[in-house]
Coordinates of C-alpha atoms in Angstrom, one line a residue:
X1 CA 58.1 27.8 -49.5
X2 CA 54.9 28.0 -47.9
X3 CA 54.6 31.0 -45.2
X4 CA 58.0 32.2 -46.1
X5 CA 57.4 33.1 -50.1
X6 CA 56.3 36.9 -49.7
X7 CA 59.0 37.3 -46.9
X8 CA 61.8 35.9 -49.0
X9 CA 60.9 38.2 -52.2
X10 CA 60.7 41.1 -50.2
X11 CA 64.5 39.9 -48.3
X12 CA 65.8 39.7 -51.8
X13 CA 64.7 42.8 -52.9
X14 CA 66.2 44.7 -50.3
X15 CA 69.2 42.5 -50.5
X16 CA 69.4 44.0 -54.0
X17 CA 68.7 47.6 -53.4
X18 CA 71.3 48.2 -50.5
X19 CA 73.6 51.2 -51.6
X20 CA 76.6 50.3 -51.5
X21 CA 75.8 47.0 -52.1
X22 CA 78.2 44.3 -50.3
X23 CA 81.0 42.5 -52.2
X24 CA 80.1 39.8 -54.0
X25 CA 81.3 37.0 -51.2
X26 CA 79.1 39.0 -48.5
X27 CA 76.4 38.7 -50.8
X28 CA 76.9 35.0 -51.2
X29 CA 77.4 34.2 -47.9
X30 CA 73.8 36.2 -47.1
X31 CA 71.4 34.7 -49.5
X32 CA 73.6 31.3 -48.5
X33 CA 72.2 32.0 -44.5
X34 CA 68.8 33.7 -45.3
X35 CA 68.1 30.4 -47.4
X36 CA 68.8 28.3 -44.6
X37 CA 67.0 30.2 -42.3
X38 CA 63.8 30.8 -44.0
X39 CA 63.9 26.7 -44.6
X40 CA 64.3 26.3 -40.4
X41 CA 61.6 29.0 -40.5
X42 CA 59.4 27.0 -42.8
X43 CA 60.1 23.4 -40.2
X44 CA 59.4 25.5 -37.5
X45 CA 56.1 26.9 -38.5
X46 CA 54.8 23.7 -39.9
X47 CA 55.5 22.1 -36.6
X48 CA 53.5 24.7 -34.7
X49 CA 50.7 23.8 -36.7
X50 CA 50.7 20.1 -36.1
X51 CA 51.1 21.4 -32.6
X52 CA 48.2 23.4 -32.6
X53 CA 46.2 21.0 -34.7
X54 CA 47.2 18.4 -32.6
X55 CA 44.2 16.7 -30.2
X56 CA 46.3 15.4 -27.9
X57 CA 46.5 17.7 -24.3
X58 CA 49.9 18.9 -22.9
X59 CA 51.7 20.2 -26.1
X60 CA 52.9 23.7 -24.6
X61 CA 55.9 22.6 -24.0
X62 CA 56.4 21.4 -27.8
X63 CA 55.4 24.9 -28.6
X64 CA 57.9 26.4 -26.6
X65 CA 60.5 24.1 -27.6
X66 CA 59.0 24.6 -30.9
X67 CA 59.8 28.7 -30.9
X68 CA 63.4 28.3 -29.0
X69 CA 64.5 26.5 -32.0
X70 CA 63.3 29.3 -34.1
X71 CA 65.0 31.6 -32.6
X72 CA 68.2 29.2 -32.6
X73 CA 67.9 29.4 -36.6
X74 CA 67.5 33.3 -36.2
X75 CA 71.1 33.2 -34.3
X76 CA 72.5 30.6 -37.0
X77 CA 71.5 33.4 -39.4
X78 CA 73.1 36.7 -37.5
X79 CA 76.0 34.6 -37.1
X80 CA 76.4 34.0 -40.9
X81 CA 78.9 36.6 -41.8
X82 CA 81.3 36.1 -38.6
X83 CA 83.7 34.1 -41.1
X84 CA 83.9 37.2 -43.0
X85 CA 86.7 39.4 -42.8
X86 CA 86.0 43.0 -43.0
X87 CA 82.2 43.0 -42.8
X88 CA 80.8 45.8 -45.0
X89 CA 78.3 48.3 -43.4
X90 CA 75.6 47.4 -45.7
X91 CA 76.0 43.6 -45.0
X92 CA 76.0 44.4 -41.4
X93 CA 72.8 46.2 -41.7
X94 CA 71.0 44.2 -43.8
X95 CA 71.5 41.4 -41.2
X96 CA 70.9 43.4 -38.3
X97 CA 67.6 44.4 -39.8
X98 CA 66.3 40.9 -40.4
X99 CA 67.2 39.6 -37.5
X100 CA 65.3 42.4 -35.6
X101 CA 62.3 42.2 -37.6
X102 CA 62.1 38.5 -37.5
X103 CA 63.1 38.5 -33.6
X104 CA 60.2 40.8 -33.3
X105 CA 57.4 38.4 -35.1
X106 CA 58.7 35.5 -33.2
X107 CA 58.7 37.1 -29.4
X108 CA 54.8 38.7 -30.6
X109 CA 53.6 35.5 -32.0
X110 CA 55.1 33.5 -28.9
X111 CA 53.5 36.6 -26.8
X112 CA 50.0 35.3 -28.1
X113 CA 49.9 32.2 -26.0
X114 CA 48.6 30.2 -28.7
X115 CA 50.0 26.8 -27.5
X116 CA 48.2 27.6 -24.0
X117 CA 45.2 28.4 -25.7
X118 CA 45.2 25.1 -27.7
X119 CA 45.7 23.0 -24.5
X120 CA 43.1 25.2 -23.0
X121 CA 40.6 24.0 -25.3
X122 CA 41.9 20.3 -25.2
X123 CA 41.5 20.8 -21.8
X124 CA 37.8 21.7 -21.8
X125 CA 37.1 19.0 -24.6
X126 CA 38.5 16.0 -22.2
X127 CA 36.5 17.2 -19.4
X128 CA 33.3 17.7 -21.1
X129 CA 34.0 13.9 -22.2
X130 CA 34.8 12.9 -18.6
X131 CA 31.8 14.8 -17.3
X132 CA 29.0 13.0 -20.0
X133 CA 30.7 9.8 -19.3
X134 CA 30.6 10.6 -14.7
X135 CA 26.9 11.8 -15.3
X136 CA 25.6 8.9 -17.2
X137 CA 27.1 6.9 -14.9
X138 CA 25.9 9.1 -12.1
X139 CA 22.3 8.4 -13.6
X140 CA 22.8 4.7 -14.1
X141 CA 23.4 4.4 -10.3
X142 CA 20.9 6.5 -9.2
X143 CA 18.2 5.0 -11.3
X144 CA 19.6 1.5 -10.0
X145 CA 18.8 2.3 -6.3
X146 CA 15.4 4.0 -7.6
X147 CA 15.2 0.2 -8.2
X148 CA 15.8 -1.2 -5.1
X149 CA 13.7 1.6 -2.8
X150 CA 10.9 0.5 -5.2
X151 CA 11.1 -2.6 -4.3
X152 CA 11.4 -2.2 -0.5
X153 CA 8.7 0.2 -0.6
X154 CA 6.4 -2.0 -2.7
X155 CA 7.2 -5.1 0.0
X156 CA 5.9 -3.2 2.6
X157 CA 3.3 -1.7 0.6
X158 CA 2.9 -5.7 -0.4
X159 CA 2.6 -6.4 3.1
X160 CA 0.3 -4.0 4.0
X161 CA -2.0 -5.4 1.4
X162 CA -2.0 -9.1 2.9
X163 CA -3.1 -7.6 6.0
X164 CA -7.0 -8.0 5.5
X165 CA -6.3 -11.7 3.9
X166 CA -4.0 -12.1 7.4
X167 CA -7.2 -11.1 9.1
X168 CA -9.7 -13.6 7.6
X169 CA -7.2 -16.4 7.3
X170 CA -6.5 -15.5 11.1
X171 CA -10.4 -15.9 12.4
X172 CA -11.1 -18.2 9.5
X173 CA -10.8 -21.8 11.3
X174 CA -12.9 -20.5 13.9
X175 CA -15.2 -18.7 11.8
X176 CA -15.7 -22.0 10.1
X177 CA -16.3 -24.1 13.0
X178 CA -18.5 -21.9 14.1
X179 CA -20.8 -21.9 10.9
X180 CA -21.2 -25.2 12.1
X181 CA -22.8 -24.5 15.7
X182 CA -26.0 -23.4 14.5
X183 CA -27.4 -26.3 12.4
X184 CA -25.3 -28.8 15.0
X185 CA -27.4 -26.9 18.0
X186 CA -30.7 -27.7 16.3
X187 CA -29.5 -31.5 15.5
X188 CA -28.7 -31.9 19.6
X189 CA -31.8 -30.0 21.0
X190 CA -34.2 -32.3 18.3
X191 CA -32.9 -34.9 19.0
X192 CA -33.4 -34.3 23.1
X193 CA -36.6 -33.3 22.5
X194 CA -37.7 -36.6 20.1
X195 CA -36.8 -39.0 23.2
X196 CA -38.3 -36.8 25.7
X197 CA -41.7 -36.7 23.6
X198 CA -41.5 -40.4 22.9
X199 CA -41.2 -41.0 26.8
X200 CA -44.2 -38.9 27.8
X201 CA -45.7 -40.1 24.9
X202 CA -45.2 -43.9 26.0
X203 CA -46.5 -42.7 29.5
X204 CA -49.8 -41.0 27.9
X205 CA -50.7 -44.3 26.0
X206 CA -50.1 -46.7 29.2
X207 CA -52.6 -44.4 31.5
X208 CA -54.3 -42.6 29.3
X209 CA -56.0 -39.3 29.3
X210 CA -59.3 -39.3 30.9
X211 CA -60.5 -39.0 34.6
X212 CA -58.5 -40.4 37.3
X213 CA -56.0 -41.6 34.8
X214 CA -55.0 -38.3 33.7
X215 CA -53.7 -37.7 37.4
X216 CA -51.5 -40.5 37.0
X217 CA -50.3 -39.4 34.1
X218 CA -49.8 -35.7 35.7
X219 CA -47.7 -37.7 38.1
X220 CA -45.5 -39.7 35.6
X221 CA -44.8 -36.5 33.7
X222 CA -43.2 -35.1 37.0
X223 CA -41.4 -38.2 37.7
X224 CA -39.7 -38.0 33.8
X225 CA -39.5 -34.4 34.7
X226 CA -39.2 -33.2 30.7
X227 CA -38.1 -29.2 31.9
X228 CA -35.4 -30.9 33.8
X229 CA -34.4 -33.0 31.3
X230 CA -34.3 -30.7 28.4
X231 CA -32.3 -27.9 31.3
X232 CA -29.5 -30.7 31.3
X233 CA -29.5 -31.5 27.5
X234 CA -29.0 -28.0 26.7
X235 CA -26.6 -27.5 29.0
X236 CA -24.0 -30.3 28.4
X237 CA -25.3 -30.7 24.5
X238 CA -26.7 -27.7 22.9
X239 CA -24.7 -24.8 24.9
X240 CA -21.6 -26.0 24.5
X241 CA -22.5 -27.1 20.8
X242 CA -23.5 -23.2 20.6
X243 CA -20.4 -22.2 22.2
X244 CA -21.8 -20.9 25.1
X245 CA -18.8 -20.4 27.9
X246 CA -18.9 -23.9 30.1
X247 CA -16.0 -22.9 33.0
X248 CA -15.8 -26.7 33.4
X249 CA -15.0 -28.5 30.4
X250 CA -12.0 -28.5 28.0
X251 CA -13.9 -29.2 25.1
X252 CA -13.3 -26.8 22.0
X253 CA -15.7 -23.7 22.2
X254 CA -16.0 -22.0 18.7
X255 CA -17.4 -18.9 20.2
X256 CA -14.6 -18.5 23.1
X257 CA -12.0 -19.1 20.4
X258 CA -13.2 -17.2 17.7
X259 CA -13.6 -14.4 20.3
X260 CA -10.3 -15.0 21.1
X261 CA -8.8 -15.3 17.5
X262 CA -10.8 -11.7 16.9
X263 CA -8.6 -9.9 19.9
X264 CA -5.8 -11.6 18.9
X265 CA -6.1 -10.1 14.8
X266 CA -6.9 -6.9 16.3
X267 CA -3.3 -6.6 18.2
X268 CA -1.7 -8.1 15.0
X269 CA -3.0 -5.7 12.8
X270 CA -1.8 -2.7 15.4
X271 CA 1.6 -4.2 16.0
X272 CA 2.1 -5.5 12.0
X273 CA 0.1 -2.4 10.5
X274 CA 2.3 0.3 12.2
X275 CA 5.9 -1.8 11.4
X276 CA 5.0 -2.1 7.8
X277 CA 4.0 1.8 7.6
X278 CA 7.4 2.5 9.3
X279 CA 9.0 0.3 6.9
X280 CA 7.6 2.3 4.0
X281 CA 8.5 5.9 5.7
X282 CA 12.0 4.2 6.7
X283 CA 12.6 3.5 2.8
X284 CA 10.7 7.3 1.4
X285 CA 13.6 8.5 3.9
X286 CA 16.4 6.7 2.9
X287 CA 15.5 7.5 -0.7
X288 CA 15.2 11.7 0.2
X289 CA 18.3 11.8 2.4
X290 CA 20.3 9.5 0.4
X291 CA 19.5 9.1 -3.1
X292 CA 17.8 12.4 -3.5
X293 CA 20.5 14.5 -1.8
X294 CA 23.1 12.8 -4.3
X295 CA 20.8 14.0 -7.1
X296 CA 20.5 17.6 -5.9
X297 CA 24.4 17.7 -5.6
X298 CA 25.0 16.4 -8.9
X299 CA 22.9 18.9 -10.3
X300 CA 24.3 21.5 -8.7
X301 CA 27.5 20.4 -9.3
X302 CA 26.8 20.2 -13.2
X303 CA 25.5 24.0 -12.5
X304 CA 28.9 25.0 -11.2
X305 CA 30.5 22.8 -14.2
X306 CA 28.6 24.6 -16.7
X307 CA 29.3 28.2 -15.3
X308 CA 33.6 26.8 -15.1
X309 CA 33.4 25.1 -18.4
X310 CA 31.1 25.9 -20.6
X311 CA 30.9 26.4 -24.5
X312 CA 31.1 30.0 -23.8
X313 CA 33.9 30.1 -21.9
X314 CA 35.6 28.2 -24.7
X315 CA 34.7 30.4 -27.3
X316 CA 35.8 33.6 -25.2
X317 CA 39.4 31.6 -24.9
X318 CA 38.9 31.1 -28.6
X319 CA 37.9 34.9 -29.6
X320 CA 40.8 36.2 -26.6
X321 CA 43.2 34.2 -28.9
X322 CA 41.9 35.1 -32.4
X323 CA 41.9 38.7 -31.4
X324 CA 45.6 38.6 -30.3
X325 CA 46.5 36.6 -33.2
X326 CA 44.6 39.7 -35.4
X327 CA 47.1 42.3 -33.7
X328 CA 50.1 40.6 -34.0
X329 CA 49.7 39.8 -37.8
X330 CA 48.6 43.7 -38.4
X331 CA 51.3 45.2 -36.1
X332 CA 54.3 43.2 -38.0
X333 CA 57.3 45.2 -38.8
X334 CA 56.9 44.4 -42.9
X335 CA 54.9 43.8 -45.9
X336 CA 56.3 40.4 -46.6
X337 CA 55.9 39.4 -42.9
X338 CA 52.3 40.7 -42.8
X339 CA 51.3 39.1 -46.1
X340 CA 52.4 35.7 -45.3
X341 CA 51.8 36.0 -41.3
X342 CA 48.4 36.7 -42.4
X343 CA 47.9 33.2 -44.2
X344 CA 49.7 32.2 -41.5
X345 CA 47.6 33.6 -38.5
X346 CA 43.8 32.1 -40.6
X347 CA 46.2 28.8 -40.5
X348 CA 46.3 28.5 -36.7
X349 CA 42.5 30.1 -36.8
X350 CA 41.5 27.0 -38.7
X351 CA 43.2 24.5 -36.3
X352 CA 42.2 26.3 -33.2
X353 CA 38.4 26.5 -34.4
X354 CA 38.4 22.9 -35.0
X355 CA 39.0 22.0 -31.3
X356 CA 36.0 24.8 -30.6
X357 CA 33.7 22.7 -33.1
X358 CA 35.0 19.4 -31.2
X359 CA 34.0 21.3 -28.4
X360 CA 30.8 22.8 -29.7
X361 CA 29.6 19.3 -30.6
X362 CA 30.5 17.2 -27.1
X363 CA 28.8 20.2 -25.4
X364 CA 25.7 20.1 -27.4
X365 CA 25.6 16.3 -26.8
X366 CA 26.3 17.4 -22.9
X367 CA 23.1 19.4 -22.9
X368 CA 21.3 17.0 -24.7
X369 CA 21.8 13.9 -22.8
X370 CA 21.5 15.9 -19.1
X371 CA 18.9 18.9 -20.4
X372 CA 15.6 18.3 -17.5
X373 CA 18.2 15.6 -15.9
X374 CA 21.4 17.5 -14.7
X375 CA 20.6 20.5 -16.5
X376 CA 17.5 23.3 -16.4
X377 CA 14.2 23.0 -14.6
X378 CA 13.8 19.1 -14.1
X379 CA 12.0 17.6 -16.7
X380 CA 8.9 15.5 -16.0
X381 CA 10.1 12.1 -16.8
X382 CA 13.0 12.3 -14.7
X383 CA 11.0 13.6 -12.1
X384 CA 8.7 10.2 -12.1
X385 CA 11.9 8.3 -12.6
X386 CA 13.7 9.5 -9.5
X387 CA 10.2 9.4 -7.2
X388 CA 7.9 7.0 -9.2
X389 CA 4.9 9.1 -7.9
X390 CA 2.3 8.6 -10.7
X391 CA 3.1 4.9 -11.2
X392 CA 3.1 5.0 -7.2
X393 CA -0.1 6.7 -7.3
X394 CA -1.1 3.9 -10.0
X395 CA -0.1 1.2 -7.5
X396 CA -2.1 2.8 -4.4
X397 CA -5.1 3.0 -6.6
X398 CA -4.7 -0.6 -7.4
X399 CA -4.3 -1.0 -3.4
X400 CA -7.7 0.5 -2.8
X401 CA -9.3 -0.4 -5.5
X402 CA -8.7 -4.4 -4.6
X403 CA -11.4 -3.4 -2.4
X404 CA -9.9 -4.6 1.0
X405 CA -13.0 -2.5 3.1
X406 CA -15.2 -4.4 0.8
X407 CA -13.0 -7.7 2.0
X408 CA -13.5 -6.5 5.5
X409 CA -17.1 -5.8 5.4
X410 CA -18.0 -9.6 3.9
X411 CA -15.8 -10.7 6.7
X412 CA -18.2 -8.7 9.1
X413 CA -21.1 -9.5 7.2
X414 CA -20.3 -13.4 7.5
X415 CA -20.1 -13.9 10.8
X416 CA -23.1 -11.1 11.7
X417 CA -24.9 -13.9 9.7
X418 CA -23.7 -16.8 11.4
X419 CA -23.9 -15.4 15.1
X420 CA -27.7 -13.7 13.8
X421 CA -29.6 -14.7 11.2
X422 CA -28.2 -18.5 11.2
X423 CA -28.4 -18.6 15.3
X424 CA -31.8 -16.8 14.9
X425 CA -33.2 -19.6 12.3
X426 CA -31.8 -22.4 14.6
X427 CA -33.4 -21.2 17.7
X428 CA -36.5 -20.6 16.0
X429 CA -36.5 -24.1 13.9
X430 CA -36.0 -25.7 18.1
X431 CA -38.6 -24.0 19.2
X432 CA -41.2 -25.1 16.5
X433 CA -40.3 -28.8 18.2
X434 CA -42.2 -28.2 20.9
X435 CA -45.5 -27.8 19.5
X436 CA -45.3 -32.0 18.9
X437 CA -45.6 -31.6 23.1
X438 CA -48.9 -31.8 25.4
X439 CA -49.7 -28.3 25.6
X440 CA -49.2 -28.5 29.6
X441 CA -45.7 -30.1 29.0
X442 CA -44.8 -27.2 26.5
X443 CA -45.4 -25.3 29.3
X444 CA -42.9 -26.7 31.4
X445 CA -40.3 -26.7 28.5
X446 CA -40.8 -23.3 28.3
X447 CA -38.8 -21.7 30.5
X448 CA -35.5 -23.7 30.4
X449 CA -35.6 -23.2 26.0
X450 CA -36.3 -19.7 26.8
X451 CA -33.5 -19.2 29.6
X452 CA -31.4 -21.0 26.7
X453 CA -32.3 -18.7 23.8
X454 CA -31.6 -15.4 25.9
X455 CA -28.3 -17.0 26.4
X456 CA -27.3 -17.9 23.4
X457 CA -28.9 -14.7 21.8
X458 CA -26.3 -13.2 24.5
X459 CA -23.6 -15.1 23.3
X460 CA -24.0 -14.0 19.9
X461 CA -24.5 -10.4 20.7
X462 CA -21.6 -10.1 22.6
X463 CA -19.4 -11.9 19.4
X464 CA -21.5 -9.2 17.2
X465 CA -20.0 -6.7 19.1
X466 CA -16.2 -7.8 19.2
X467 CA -17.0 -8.7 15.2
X468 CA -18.3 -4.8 14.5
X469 CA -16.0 -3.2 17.1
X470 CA -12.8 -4.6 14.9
X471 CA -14.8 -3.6 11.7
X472 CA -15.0 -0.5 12.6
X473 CA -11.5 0.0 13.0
X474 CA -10.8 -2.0 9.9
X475 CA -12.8 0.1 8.0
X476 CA -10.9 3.1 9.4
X477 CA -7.8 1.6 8.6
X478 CA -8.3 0.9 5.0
X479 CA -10.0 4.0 4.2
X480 CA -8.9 5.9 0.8
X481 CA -7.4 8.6 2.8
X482 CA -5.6 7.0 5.5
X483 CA -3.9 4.5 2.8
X484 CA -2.9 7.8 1.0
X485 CA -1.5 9.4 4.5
X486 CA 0.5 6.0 4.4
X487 CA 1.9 6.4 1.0
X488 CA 2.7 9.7 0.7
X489 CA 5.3 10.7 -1.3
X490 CA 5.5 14.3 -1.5
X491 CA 8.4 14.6 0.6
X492 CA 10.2 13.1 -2.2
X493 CA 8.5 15.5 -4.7
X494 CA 9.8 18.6 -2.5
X495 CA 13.1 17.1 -2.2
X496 CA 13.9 17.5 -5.6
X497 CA 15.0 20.9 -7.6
X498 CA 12.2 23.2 -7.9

């Protein structure tokens, strides 16, 4: 019969040994109701251990349902002789005495809560499954808006790096049209200065050179007036070809507008600059007050969850079960009822310690799947996934690297060259025309060229300066350690679990 052999031996020894023994019928009627019983007994104790083995939650109400009709069959069985007329003592005690003894294991087992112990641990197996499956979904999301701060940080970041191309591309038209100035200055002022030669020319071959011809010739020369000519050639051809400021014409004037372009860039880089940084902060703060301070509560909250529900706290339920379980088997009122209440009690051991290993195992796969994440000191790779510093750090190295001072030092470098060596050449290569003149009308041409060299060497200085003045503060700007001020990301490093 299961857990009811040794009892049933030991009830049928004693129902032989009791002095005097009961009539025949009493006898009957006993083994007849202790049969019966110890088969409800038998129904009843298997079905606590399907309970108890049972993974489904919420079965202490089977259990006590389970142990009311137990004790229902215990009644069945005192009530056994109350057809019987004239009850003998001996049948009366014999009764009494199982009934007591059983009533006894059943109110000590029930006493050992072992159905709330089995839907304790059901319990903390469901929400160790609920909490794997809230933080991997936890993680999913927060490594999905890592994923879109990345990308708003890199656009600004992006941004930041188009700056210095914004800046060429910005001055470039002007840049390029002023190139052009140097070579088209020396085509206007040779060309001036061919017809003017030819014309004194012309007049030196008509009068000649000698004597009282020479005065004549003196005379003409004043009359074509070559210093006066060449003034006004410079100043409608070659200045304004050299972009020299002319308050009365609306022709284009490469130097006013590339002077102008250069201001312009400057405020653009101040204004665009400073809203792409504070695009890039706005985003590092977004990502610490929002998606970092969901972190840090999740990890704390999984630091409280592992305190409430650990694998320890399951095993103490476990071993505060076991332990009462050990008691009530060893404090039972009989040999028969220990013997088989002892099978009994490793029986509901074995089913209970299954839902612990159930446990044992989600738990492990808890810690395994959050250890350095949700759990413990953070690990390094979840670090870098939640702040992306080193492949950050990667990208801002790429962003100096690119070499936009370099970028902005050619640019400064190109139109020093224009404005100073290709000016300088120009003016130099005009000047060399007026050795084909008469020595005395070189003279004369001497001042006006040089009044137009000093102002076109003032011109250009005063573009030099504007050029340097904004390279300078581009070179500031894209310094290694002001681009690394503007991509800091230690405040995301400090915001996380130390």
């Amino acid at each position: 019969m299961g857990y009811s052999d040794n009892r049933a031996k030991e009830l049928e020894a004693r129902l032989q040994q009791m002095s005097p023994p009961p009539s025949a019928e009493e006898t009957a009627k006993i083994r007849d109701a202790m049969n019966t019983y110890l088969r409800d007994r038998e129904d009843r104790l298997s079905t606590l251990l399907a309970l108890i083995g049972d993974t489904g939650d919420k079965r202490l109400g089977d259990v006590v349902n389970c142990f009311s009709q137990w004790l229902d069959a215990l009644k069945r069985f005192g009530d056994g002789l109350n057809s019987t007329s004239d009850t003998s003592t001996s049948a009366l005690i014999f009764v009494t005495r199982t009934s007591f003894e059983e009533k006894q294991a059943i109110d000590s087992l029930r006493a050992t809560n072992v159905g709330a112990a089995h839907d304790v641990l059901i319990y903390r197996a469901k929400v160790l499954e609920e909490k794997i499956k809230a933080l991997a979904d936890k993680w999913d999301k927060l490594n999905g808006e890592t994923g879109y701060f990345d990308a708003t940080e890199k656009a600004s970041v992006d941004a930041i790096r188009g700056l210095v191309d914004d800046v060429i591309r910005k001055t470039g038209p002007a840049a390029d049209q002023l190139a052009r100035v140097p070579n088209d200055l020396y085509n206007a002022v040779r060309s001036e200065l061919k017809l003017l030669n030819e014309s004194v020319s012309r007049l030196g071959k008509s009068v000649g050179l000698d004597g009282a011809a020479r005065t004549v010739w003196e005379e003409g020369v004043k009359v074509i007036d070559p210093a006066g000519k060449l003034r006004s050639a410079l100043t409608k051809e070659a200045l304004k070809a050299a972009g020299v400021a002319l308050p009365s014409t609306d022709d284009p004037n490469p130097s006013r507008e590339l002077g102008e372009s250069i201001r312009a860039t400057s405020q653009f880089i101040d204004v665009l600059l400073q809203q792409r940084v504070n695009e890039y902060r706005d985003a590092i703060q977004k990502r610490t007050s929002g998606l970092l301070v969901l972190f840090n509560e999740t990890y704390n909250d999984t630091k409280k969850f592992v305190e409430e529900n650990g694998f320890d706290k399951a095993k103490e339920r476990y071993q505060e079960t076991s332990d009462t379980l050990d008691r009530w088997a060893s404090e039972l009122p009989s040999d028969g009822l220990k013997s088989d209440f002892g099978d009994y009690r490793k029986a509901l051991l074995d089913r209970l310690s299954r839902h612990l290993s159930e446990i044992e195992t989600m738990y492990n796969r808890f810690v395994r799947e959050n250890q350095g994440r949700f759990l413990g000191p953070l690990g390094p790779d979840i670090s870098e996934a939640l702040t992306q510093t080193k492949k950050w750090e990667e990208y801002r190295v790429g962003l100096v690297s690119m070499g936009l001072d370099e970028k902005v030092r050619k640019w400064r470098d190109d139109l020093r060259g224009i404005l100073v060596v290709n000016m300088r050449d120009a003016i130099e290569k005009t000047a060399s025309e007026l050795d084909d003149f008469d020595p005395e009308v070189r003279q004369q041409l001497q001042t006006p060229f040089e009044a137009f060299r000093d102002e076109v060497t003032k011109e250009a200085a005063a573009l030099v300066a504007q050029v340097d003045q904004i390279y300078e503060k581009e070179q500031r700007v894209w310094s290694s350690d002001l681009v690394a001020s503007y991509l800091d990301r230690r405040i995301l490093r400090d915001a996380l679990p130390q």
